[in-house]
Coordinates of N, CA and C in Angstrom, one line a residue:
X147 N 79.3 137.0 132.6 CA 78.2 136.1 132.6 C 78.6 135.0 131.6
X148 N 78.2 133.6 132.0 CA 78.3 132.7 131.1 C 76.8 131.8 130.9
X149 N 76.5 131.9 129.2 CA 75.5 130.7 129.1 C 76.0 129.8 128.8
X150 N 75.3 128.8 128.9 CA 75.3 127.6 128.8 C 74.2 127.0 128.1
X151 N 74.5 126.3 127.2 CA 73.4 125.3 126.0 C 73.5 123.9 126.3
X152 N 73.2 123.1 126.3 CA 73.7 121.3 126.3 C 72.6 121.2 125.3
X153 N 73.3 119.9 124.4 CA 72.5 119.2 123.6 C 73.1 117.8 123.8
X154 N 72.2 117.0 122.5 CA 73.0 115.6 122.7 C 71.9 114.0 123.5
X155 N 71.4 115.0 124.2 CA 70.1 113.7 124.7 C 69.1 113.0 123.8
X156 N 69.1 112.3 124.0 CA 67.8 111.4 123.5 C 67.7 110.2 124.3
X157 N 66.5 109.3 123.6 CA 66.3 108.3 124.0 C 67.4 106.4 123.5
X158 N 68.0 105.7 123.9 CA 68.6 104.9 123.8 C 68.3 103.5 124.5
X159 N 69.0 102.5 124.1 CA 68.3 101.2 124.9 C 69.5 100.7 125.9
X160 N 69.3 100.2 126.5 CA 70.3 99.6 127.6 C 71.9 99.2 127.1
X161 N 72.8 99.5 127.5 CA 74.0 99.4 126.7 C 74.6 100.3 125.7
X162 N 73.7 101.2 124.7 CA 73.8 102.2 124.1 C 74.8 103.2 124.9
X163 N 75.3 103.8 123.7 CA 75.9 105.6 124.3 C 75.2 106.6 123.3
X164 N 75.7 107.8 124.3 CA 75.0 108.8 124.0 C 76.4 110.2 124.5
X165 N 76.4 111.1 123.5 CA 77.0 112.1 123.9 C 76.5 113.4 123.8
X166 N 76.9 114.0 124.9 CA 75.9 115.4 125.6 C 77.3 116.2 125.0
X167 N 76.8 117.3 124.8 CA 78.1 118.8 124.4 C 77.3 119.6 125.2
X168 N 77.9 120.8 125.8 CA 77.4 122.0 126.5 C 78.0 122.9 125.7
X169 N 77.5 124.3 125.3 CA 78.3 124.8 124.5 C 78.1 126.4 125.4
X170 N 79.4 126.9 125.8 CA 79.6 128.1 126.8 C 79.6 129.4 126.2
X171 N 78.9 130.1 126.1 CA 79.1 131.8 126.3 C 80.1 132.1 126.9
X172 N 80.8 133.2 126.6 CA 81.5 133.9 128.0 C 82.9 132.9 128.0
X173 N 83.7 133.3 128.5 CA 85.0 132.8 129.4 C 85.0 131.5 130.1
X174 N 85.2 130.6 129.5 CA 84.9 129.4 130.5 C 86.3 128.3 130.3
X175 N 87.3 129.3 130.0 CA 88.8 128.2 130.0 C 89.3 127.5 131.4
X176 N 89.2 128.9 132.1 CA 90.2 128.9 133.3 C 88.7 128.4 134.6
X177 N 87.8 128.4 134.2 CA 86.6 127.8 134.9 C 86.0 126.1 134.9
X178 N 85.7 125.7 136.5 CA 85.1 124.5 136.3 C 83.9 124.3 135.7
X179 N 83.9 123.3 134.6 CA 82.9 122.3 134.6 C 82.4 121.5 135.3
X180 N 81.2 121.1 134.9 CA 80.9 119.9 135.9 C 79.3 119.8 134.8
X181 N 78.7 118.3 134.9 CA 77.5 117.6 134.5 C 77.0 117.0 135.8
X182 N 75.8 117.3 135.8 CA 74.8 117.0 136.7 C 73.3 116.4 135.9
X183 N 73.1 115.8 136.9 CA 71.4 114.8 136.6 C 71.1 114.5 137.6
X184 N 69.6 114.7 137.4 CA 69.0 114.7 138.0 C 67.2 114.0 137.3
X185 N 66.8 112.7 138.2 CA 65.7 112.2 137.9 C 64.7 112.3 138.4
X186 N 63.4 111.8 137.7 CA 62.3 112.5 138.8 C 62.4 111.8 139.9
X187 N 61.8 112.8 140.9 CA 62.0 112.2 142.5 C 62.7 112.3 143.6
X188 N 64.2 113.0 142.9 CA 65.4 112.5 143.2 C 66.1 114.1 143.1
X189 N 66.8 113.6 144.0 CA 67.6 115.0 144.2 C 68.8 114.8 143.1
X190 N 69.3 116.3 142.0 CA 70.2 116.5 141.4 C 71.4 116.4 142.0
X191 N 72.0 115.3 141.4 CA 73.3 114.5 141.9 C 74.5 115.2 140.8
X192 N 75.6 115.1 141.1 CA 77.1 115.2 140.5 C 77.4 114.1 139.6
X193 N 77.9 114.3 138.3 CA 78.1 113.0 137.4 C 79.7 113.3 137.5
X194 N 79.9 114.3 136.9 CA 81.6 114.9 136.7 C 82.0 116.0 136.5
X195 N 83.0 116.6 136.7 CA 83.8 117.9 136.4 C 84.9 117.4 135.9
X196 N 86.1 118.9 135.4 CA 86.9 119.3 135.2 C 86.8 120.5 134.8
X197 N 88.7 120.4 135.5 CA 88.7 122.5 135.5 C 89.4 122.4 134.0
X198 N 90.8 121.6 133.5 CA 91.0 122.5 132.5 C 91.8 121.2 132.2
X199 N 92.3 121.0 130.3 CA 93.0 119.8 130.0 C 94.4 119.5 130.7
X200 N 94.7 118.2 130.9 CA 95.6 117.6 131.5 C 95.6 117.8 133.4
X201 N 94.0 118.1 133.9 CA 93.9 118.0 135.2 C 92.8 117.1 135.1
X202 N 93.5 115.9 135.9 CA 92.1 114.8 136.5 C 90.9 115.2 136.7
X203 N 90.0 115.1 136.0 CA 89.0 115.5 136.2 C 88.3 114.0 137.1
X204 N 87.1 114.2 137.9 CA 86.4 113.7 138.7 C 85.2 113.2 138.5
X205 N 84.7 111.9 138.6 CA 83.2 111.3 138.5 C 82.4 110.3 139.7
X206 N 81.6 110.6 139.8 CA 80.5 110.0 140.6 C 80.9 108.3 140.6
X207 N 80.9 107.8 141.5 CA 81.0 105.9 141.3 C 79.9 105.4 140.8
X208 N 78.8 106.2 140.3 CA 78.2 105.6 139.9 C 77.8 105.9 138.0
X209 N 79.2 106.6 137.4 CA 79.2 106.6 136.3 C 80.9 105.8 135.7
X210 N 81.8 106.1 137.0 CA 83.2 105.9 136.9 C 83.1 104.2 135.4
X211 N 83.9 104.8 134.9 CA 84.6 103.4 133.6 C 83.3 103.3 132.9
X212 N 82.5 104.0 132.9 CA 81.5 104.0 131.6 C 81.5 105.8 131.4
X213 N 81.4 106.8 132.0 CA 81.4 108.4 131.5 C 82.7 108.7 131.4
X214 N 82.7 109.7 130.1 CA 84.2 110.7 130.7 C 83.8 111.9 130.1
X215 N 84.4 112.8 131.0 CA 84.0 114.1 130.7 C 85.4 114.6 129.6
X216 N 85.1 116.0 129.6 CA 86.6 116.6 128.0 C 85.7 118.0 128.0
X217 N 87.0 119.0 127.7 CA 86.7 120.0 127.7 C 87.2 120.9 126.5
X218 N 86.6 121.3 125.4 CA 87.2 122.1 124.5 C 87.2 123.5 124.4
X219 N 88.8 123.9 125.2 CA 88.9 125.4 125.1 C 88.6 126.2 124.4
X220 N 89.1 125.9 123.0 CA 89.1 126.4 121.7 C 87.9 126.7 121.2
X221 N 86.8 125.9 121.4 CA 85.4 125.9 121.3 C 84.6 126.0 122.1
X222 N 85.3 126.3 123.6 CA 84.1 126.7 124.8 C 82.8 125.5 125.0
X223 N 83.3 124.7 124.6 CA 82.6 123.2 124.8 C 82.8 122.2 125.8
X224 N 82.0 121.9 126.3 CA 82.1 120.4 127.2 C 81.6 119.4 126.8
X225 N 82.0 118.3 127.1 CA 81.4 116.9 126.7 C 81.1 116.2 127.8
X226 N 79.8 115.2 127.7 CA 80.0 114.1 128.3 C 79.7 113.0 127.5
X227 N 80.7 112.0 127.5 CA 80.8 110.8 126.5 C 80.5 109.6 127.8
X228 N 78.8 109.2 126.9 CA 78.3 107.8 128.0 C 78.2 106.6 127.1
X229 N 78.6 105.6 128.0 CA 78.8 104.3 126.9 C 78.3 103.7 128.5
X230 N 77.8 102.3 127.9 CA 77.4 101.3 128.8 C 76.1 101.8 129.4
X231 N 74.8 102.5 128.8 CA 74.3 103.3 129.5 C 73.2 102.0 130.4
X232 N 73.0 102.6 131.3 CA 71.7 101.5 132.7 C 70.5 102.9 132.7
X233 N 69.2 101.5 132.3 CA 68.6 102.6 132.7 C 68.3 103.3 133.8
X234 N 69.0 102.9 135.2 CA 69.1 104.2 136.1 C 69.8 105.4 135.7
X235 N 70.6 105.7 134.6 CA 71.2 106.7 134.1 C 70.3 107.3 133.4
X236 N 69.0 107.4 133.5 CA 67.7 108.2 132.7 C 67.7 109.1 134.1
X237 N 67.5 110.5 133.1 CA 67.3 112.0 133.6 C 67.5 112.9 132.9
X238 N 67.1 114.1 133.8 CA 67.6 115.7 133.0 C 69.6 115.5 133.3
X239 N 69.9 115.7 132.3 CA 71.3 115.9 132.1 C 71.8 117.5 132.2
X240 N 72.2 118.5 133.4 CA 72.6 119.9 133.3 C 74.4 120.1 132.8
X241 N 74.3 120.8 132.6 CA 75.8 121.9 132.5 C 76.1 122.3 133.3
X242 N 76.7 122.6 133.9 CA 77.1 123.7 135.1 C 78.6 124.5 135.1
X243 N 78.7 125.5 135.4 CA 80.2 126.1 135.6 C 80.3 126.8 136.7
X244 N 82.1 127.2 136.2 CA 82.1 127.8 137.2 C 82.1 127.8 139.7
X245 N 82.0 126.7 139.8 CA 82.2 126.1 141.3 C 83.9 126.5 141.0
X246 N 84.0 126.9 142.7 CA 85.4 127.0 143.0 C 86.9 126.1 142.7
X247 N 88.0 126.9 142.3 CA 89.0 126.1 141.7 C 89.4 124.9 142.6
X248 N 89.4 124.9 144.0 CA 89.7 124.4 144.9 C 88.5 123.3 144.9
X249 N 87.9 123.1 144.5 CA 86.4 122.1 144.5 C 86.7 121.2 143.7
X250 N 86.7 122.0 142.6 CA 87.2 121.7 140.9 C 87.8 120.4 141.3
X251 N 89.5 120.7 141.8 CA 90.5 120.4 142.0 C 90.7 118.7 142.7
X252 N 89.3 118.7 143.4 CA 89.4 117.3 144.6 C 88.3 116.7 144.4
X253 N 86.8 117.2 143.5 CA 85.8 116.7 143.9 C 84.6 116.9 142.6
X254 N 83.8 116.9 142.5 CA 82.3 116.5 141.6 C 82.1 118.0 141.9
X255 N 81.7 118.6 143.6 CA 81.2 119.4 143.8 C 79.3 119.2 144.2
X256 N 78.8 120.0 144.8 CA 77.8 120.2 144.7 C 76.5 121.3 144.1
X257 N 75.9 120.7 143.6 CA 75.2 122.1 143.0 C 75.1 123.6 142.8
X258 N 74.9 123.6 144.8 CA 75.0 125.2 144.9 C 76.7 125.4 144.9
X259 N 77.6 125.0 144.4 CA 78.8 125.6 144.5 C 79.0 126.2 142.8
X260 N 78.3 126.1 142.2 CA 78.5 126.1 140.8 C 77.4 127.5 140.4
X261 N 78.3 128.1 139.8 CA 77.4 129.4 139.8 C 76.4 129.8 138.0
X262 N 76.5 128.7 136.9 CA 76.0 129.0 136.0 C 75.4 127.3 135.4
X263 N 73.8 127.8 135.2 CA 73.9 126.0 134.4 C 72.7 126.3 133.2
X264 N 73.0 125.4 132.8 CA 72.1 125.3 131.1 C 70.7 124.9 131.6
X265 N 69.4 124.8 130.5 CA 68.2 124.3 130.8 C 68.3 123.1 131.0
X266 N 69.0 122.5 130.5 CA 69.3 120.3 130.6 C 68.8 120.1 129.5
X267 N 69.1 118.5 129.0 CA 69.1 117.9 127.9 C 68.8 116.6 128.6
X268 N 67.5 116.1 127.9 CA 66.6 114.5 128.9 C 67.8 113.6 128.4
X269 N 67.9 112.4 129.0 CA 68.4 111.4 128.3 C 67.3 109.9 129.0
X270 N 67.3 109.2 128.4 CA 65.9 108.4 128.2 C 66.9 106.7 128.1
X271 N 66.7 105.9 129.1 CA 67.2 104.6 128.7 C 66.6 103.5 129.0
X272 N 66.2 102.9 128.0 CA 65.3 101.8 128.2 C 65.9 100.3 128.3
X273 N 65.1 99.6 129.0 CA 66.0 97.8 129.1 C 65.2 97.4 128.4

């Protein structure tokens, strides 16, 4: 079993960053990550993954050259580091692990492929 914690959200103004940590229970080296948001209204979309350091991890075009994701083995941690934030990037921010290595490997993934996720952390961006 893996939990999953995220912190890190709040509220920010247009251009602001903000960084989210997930912090993992359980075995989560050899497992994908992945950050997901999701706004009201709006179906929970893919921000980014990665399976493990020094493998390309993967983002949405609509975060690409402002997000990057990072993964800390040692500490069972994930990050997501946002800079340039728009306020269409306001939502619940999730965790997720665990989606197939083969997923991992090519793609963001989609929700149901991902078998564990945290409660979310809001993140709030105002112009």
């Amino acid at each position: 079993q893996v939990q999953l914690v995220e912190s890190g959200g709040g509220s920010v103004q247009a251009g602001g960053s903000l960084r989210l940590s997930c912090a993992a229970s359980g075995y989560t080296s050899n497992k994908c990550m992945g950050w997901f948001r999701q706004a009201p209204g709006k179906e929970r979309e893919g921000v980014a993954s990665i399976y493990t350091r020094g493998v390309m991890p993967y983002y949405a075009d609509s975060v690409k050259g402002r997000f990057t994701i990072s993964k800390d083995n040692a500490k069972n941690t994930v990050y997501l580091e946002m800079n340039s934030l728009k306020p269409e990037d306001t939502a619940m921010y999730y965790c997720a692990a665990d989606s197939p290595r083969l997923v991992c490997l090519s793609r963001v993934g989609a929700d149901y492929e991902y078998n564990y996720w945290g409660q979310g952390t809001q993140v709030t961006v105002s112009s």
